[in-house]
CSV table of C-alpha atoms in Angstrom, one decimal:
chain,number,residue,atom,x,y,z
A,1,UNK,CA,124.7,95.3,115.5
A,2,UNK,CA,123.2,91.8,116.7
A,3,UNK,CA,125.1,89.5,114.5
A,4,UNK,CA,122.5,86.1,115.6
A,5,UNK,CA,119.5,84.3,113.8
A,6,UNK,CA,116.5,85.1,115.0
A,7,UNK,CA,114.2,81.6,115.1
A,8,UNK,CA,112.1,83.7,112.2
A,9,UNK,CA,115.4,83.9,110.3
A,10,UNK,CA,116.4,80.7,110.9
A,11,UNK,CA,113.3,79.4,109.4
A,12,UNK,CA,113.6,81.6,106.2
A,13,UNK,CA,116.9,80.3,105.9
A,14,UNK,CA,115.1,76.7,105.6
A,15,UNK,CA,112.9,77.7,103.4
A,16,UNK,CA,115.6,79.6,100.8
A,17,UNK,CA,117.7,76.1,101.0
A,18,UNK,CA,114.3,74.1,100.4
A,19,UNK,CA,113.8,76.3,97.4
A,20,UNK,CA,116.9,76.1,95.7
A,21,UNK,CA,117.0,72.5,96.3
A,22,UNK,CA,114.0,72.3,94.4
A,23,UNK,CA,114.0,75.3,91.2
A,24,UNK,CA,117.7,75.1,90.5
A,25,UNK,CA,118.2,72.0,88.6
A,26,UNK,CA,121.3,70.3,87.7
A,27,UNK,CA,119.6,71.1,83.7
A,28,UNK,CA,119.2,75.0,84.4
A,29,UNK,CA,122.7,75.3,86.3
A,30,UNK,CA,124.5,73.8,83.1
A,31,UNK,CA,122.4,75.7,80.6
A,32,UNK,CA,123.4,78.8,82.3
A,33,UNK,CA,126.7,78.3,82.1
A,34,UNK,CA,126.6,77.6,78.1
A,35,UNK,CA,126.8,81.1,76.2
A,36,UNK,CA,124.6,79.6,74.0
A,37,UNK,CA,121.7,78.9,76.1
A,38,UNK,CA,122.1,81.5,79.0
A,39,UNK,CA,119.5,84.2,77.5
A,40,UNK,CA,116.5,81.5,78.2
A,41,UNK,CA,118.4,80.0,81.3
A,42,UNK,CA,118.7,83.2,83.1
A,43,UNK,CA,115.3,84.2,81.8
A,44,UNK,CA,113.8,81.0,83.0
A,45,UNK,CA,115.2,80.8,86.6
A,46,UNK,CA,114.2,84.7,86.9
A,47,UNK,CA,110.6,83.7,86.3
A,48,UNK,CA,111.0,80.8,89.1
A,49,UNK,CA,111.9,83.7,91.2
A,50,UNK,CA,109.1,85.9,90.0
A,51,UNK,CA,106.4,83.1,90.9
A,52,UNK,CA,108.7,82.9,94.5
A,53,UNK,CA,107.9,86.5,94.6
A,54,UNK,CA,111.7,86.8,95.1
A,55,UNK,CA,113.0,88.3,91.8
A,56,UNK,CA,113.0,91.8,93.1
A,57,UNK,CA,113.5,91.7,97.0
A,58,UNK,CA,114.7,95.7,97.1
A,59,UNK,CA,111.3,96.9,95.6
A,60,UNK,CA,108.3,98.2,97.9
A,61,UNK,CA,106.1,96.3,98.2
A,62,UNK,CA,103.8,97.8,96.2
A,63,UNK,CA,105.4,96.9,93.0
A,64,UNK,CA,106.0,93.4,94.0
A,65,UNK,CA,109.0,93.8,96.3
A,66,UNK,CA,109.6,91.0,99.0
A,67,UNK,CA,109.1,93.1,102.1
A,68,UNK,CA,112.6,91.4,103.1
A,69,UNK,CA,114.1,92.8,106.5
A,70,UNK,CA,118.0,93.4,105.6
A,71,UNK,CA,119.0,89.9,107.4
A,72,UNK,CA,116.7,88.1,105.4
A,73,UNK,CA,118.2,89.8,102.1
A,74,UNK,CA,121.9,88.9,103.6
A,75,UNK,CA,120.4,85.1,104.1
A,76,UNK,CA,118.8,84.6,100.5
A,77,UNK,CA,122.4,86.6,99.2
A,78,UNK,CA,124.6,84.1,101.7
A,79,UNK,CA,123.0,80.5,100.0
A,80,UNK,CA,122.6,82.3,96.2
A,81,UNK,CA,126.5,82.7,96.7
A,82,UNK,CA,127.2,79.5,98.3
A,83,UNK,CA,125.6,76.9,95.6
A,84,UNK,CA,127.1,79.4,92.7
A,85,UNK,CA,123.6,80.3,91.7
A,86,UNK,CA,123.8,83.2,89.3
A,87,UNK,CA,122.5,86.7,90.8
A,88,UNK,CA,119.6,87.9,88.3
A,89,UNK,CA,120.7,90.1,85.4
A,90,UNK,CA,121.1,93.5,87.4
A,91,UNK,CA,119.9,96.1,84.4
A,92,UNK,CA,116.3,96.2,84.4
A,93,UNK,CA,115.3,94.4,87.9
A,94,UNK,CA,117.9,96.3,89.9
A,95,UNK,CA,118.3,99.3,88.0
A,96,UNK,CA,116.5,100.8,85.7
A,97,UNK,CA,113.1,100.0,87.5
A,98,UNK,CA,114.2,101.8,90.8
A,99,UNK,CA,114.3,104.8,88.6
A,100,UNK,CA,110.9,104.0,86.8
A,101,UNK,CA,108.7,103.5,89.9
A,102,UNK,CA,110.5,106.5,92.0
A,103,UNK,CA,110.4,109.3,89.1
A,104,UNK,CA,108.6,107.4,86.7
A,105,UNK,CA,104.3,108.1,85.9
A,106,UNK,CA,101.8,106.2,86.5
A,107,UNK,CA,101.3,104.7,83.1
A,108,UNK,CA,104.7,104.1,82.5
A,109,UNK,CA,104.7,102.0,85.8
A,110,UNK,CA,102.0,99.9,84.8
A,111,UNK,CA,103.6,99.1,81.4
A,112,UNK,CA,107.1,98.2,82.5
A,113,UNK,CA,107.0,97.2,86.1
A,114,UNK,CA,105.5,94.5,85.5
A,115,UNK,CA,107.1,93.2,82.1
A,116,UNK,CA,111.0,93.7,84.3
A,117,UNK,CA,109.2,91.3,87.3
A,118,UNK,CA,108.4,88.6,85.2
A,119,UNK,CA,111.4,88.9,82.6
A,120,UNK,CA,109.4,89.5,79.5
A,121,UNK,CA,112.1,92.2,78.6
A,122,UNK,CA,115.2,92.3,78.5
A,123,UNK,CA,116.9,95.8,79.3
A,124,UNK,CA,120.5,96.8,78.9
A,125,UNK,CA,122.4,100.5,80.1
A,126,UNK,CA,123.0,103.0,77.6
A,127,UNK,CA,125.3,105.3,79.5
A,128,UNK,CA,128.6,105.2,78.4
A,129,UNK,CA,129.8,106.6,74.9
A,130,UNK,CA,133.5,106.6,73.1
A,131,UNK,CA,134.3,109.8,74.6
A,132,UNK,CA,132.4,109.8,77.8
A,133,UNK,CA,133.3,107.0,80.8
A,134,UNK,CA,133.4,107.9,83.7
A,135,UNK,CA,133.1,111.8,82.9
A,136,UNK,CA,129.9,110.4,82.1
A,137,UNK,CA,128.5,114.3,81.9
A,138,UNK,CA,130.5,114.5,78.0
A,139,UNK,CA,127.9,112.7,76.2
A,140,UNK,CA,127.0,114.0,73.0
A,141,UNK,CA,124.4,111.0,71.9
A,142,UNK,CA,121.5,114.1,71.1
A,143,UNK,CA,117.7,113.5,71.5
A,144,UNK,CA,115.9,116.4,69.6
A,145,UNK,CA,112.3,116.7,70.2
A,146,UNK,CA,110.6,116.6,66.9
A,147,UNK,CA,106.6,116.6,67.5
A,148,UNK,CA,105.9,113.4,69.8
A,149,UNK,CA,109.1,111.9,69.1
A,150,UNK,CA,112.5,112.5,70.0
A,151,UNK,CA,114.9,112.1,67.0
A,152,UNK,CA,118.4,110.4,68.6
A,153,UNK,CA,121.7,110.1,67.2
A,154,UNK,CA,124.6,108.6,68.4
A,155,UNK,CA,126.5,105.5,70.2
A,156,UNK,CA,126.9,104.3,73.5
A,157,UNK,CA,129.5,102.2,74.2
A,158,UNK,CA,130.2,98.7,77.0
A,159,UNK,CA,126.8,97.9,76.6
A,160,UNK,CA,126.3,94.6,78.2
A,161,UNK,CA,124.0,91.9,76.9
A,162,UNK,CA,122.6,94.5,73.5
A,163,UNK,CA,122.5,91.7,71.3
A,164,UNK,CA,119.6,90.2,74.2
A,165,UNK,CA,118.1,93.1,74.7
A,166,UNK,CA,114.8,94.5,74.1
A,167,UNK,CA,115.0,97.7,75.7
A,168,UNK,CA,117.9,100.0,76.7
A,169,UNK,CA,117.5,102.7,79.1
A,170,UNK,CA,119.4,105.7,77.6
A,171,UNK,CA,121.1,108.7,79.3
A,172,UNK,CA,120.9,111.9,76.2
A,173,UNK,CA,121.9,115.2,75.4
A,174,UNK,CA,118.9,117.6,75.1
A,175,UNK,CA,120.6,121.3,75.4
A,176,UNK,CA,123.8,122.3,75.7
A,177,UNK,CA,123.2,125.0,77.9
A,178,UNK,CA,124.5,125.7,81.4
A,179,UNK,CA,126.3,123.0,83.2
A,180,UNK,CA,127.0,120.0,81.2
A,181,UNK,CA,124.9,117.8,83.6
A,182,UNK,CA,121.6,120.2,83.0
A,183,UNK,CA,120.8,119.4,79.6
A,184,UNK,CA,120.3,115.2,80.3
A,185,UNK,CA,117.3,113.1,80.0
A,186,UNK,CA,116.4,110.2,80.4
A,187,UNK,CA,114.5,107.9,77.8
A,188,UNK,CA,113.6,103.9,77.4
A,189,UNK,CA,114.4,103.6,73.9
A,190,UNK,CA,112.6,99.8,72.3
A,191,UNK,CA,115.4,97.8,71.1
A,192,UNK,CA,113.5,96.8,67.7
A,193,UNK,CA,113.2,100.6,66.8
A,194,UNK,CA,114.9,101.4,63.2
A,195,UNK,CA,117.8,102.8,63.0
A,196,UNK,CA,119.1,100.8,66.0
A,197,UNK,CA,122.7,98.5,65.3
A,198,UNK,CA,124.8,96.6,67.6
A,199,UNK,CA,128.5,96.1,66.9
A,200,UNK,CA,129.8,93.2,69.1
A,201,UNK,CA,132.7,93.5,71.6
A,202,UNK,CA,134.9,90.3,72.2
A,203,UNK,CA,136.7,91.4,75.7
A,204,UNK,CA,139.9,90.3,77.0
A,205,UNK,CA,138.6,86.9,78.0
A,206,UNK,CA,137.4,85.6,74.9
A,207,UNK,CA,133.9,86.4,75.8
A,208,UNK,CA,131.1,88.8,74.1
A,209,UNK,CA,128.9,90.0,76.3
A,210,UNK,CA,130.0,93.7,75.7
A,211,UNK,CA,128.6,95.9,72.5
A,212,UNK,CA,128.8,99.0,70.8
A,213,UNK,CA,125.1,100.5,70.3
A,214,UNK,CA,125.0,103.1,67.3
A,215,UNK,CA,121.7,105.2,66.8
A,216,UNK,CA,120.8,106.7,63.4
A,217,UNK,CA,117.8,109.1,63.6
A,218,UNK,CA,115.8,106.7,65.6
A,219,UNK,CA,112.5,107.9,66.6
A,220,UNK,CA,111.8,107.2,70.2
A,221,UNK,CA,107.8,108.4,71.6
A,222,UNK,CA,108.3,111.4,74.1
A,223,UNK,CA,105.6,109.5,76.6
A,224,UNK,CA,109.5,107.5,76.7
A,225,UNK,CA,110.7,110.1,78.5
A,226,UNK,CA,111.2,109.5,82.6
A,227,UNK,CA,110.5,112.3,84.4
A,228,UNK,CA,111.2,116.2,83.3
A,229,UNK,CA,113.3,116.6,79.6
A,230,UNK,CA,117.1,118.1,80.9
A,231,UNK,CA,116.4,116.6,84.9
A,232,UNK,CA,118.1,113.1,83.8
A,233,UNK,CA,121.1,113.6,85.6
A,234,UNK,CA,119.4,113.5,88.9
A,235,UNK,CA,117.8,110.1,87.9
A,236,UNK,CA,121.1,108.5,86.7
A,237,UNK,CA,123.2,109.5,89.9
A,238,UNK,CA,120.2,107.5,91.7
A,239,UNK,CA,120.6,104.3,89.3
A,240,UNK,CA,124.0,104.5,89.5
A,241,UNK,CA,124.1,104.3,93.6
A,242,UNK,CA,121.8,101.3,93.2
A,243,UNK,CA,124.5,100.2,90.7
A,244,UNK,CA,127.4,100.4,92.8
A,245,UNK,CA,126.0,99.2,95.4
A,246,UNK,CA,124.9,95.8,93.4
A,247,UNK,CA,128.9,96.0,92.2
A,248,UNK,CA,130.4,95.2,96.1
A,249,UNK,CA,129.3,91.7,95.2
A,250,UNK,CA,130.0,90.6,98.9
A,251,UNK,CA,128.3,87.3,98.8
A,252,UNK,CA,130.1,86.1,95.7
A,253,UNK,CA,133.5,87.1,96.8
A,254,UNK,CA,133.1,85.5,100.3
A,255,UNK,CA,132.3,82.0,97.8
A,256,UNK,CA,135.5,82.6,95.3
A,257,UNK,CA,137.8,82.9,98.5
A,258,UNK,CA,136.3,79.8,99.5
A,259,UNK,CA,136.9,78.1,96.4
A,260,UNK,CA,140.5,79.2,96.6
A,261,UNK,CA,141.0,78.1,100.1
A,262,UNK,CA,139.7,74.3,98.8
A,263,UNK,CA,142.1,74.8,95.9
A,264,UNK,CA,145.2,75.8,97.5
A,265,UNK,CA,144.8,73.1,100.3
A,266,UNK,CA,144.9,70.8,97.4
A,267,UNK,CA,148.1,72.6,95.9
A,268,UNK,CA,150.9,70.5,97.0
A,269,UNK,CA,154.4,71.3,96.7
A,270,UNK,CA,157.6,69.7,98.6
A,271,UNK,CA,155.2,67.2,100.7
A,272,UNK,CA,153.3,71.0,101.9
A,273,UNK,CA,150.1,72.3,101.0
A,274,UNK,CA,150.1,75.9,99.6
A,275,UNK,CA,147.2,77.2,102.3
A,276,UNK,CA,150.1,76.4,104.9
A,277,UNK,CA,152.4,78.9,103.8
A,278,UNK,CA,152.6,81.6,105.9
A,279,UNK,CA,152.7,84.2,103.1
A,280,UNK,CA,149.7,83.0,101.4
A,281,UNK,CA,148.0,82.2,104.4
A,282,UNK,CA,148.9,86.4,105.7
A,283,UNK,CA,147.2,87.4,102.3
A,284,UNK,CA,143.9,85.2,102.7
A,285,UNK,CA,143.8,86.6,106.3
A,286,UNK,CA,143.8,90.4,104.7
A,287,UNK,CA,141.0,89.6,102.5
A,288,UNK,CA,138.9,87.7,104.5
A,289,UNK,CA,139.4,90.8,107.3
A,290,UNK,CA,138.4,93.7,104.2
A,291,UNK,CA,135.6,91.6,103.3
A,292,UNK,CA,133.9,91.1,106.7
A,293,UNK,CA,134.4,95.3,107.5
A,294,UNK,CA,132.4,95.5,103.5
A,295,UNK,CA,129.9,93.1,104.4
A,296,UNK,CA,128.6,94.8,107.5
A,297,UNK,CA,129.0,98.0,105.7
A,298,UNK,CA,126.5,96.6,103.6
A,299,UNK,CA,124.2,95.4,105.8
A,300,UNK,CA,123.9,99.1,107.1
A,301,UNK,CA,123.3,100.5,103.5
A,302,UNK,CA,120.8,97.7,103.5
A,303,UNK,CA,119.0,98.7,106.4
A,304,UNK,CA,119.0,102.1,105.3
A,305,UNK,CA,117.3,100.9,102.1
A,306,UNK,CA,114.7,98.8,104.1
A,307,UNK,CA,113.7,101.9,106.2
A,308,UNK,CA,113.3,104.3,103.1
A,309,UNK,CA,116.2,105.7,102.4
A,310,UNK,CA,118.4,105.0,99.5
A,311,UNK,CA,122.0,104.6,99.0
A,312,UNK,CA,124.1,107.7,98.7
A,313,UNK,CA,128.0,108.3,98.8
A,314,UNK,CA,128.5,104.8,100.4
A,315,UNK,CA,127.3,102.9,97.7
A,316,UNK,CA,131.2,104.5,96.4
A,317,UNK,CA,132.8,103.2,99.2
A,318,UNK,CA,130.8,99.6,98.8
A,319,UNK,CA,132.2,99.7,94.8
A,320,UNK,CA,136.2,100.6,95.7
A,321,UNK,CA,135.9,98.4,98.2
A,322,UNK,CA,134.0,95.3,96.4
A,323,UNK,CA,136.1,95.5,93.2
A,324,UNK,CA,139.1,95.5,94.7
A,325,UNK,CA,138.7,92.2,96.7
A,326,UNK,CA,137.2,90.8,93.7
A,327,UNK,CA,140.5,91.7,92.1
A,328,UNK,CA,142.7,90.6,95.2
A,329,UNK,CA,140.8,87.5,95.1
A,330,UNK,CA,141.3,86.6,90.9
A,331,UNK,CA,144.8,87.4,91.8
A,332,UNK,CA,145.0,84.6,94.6
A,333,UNK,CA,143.6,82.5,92.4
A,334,UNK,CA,145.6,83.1,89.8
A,335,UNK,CA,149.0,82.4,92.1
A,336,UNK,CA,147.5,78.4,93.0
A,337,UNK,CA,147.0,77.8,89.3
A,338,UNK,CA,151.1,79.5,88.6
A,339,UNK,CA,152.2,78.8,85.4
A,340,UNK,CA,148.9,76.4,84.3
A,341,UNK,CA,147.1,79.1,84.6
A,342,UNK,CA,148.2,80.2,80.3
A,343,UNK,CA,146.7,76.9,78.9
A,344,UNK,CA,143.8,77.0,77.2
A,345,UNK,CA,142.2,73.7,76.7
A,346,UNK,CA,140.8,74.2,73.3
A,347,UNK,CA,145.3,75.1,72.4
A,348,UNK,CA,145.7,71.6,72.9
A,349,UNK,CA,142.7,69.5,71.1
A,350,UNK,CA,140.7,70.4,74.6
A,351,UNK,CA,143.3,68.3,76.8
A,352,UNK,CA,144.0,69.8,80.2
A,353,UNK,CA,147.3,70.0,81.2
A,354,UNK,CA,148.2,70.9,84.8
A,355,UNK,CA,145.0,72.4,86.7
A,356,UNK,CA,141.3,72.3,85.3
A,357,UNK,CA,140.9,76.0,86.5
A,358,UNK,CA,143.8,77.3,85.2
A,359,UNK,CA,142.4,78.7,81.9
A,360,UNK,CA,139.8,80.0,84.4
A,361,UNK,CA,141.8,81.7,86.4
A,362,UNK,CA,143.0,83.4,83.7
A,363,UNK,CA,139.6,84.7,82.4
A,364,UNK,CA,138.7,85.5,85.5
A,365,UNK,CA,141.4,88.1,86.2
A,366,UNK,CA,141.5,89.2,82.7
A,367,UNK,CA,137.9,90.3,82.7
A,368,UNK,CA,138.2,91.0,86.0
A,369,UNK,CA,141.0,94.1,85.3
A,370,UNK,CA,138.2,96.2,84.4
A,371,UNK,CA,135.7,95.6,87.4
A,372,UNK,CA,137.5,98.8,89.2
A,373,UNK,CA,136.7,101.2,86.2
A,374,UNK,CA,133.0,100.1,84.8
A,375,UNK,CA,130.1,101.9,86.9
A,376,UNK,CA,132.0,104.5,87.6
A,377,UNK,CA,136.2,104.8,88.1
A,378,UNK,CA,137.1,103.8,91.5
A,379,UNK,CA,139.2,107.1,91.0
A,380,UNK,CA,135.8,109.2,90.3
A,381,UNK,CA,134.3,107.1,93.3
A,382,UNK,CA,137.2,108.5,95.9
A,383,UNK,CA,136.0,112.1,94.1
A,384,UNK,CA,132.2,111.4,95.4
A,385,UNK,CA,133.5,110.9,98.7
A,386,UNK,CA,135.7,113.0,99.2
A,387,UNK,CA,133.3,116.0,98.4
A,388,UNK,CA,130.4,114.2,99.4
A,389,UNK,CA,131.1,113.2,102.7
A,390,UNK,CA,134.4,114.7,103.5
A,391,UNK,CA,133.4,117.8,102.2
A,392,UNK,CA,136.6,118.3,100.4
């Protein structure tokens, strides 16, 4: 693989840099990081991209894709990651509209496509129930075909951003016959519907983004449906490579072991900085070596991608591997802030004590425990390869 900038690259490097130095404001950079205002932030910056014509890189072309080679995607991802630019919100422009313009018809491409580009709605995943995670083929949430509607009952469950949402894209039971994973469809369900509530979630960090999403005989049109009624399954397992491939989150881990490099060499203890110790230094080194191997696995699935394909059983490898250096990385993190790191500011009438990032830190981690089971177990994703391309 020839790792060097072409002069065309080079120049599309320029011009991402230009761009950023221009849309992201100091203004939308703080409003995004305020729970309070990140809904119209987000929303707001997604639209700059949109105009760009850079909100959707991935797609062809003919839905308003970038046309990006894979080096130009890895630039644009490389300076995202290094100014701490948010990625966009991953559920309808990198997943659920993969599965609309590749099974979806005609008229339901023209209606959504275009809404997902431009941010107008905001879609969440409803895949995951109380009793069905990672088996994600135990659903029970039932869609009953009553006339032109289907008639659904149930709850999914770790449904991020619901309480934005306008849409969620909805993985039901419609027979129970044969295998469990033949009786799945696939529906895009209006968040407004009646019958619809949201139960909020506060996680482990102090932070509700997560949500419960019960359905009481909502009445969702059958023209909702994507593709054939009981062929869903086939359309999740190719949202959910798209998923896990969006989960390595190379880029962003390759800027948070950067940030803990700059804070460890400011860690002093005994007249030594911390990124001297040998230890430490031995456990950067095993990161930073895992991370390079997952980025250039990557950039293969990438290519793949750019040449027609679509991601298959490595988009498993891309999610063991990404989570767990995102974990390995928290945990580094975690060690330069030591004890700090179990202050909270607001404990304390919002005074600091010891290191600013320490309540950070301590988020981070927390939340970031569950990174190696959402979107799939990493225990189900060592399942999918072993079959899948061991042939186990």
């Amino acid at each position: 693989m020839d790792t060097s900038f072409s002069p065309e690259d080079i120049a599309f490097r320029d011009e991402v840099r230009a761009f950023f130095d221009e849309a992201y404001t100091d203004d939308l950079r703080d409003r995004m990081g305020d729970s309070k205002q990140y809904r119209e932030a987000i929303v707001e910056w997604q639209k700059k991209l949109n105009e760009k014509g850079w909100v959707a890189p991935n797609w062809p072309m003919e839905y308003g894709g970038a046309g990006w080679t894979p080096t130009q995607n890895f630039i644009y991802e490389s300076e995202r990651s290094s100014r701490g630019i948010r990625d966009v919100v991953p559920f309808g422009l990198k997943m659920v509209a993969p599965v609309i313009y590749t099974f979806g018809n005609e008229e339901q491409k023209a209606r959504f496509l275009p809404r997902i580009l431009n941010s107008d709605d905001w879609w969440c995943q409803g895949y995951s129930e109380p009793g069905a995670g990672s088996d994600l083929a135990a659903l029970k949430t039932k869609a009953e075909l009553d006339g032109d509607h289907y008639v659904v009952n149930g709850a999914k469950i770790w449904t991020t951003y619901a309480q934005h949402a306008d849409w969620i894209f909805c993985l039901v039971r419609t027979s129970n016959e044969g295998k469990r994973q033949h009786g799945i469809s696939f529906l895009l369900i209006d968040m407004k519907t009646e019958g619809i509530k949201v139960n909020p979630i506060e996680s482990i960090d102090n932070h509700h983004s997560l949500n419960e999403v019960e359905f009481n005989n909502v009445r969702v049109p059958a023209a909702n449906l994507i593709g054939e009624q009981d062929k869903g399954w086939t359309y999740a397992k190719a949202l959910l490579a798209h998923e896990r491939t969006g989960i390595a989150g190379v880029a962003d881990s390759k800027r948070a072991l950067r940030e803990v490099r700059g804070l460890a060499e400011a860690e002093v203890n005994g007249g030594k900085a911390l990124i001297d110790d040998p230890l430490f230094q031995k456990r950067v080194s095993d990161i930073e070596i895992e991370l390079m191997a997952l980025e250039f696995t990557d950039l293969r699935v990438l290519a793949s991608v750019a040449a027609g394909g679509a991601p298959g059983a490595e988009s498993s490898l891309l999610k063991i591997k990404g989570t767990e250096i995102q974990q390995q990385v928290q945990e580094l993190r975690m060690d330069v802030a030591a004890h700090y790191q179990g202050v909270l500011p607001t404990e304390l009438d919002n005074a600091v004590i010891g290191h600013e990032f320490g309540s950070s830190a301590r988020q981070s981690y927390m939340y970031g425990r569950a990174a190696t089971v959402y979107g799939g177990s990493n225990e189900i994703q060592k399942n999918i390869i072993a079959k899948a391309v061991l042939g186990l």
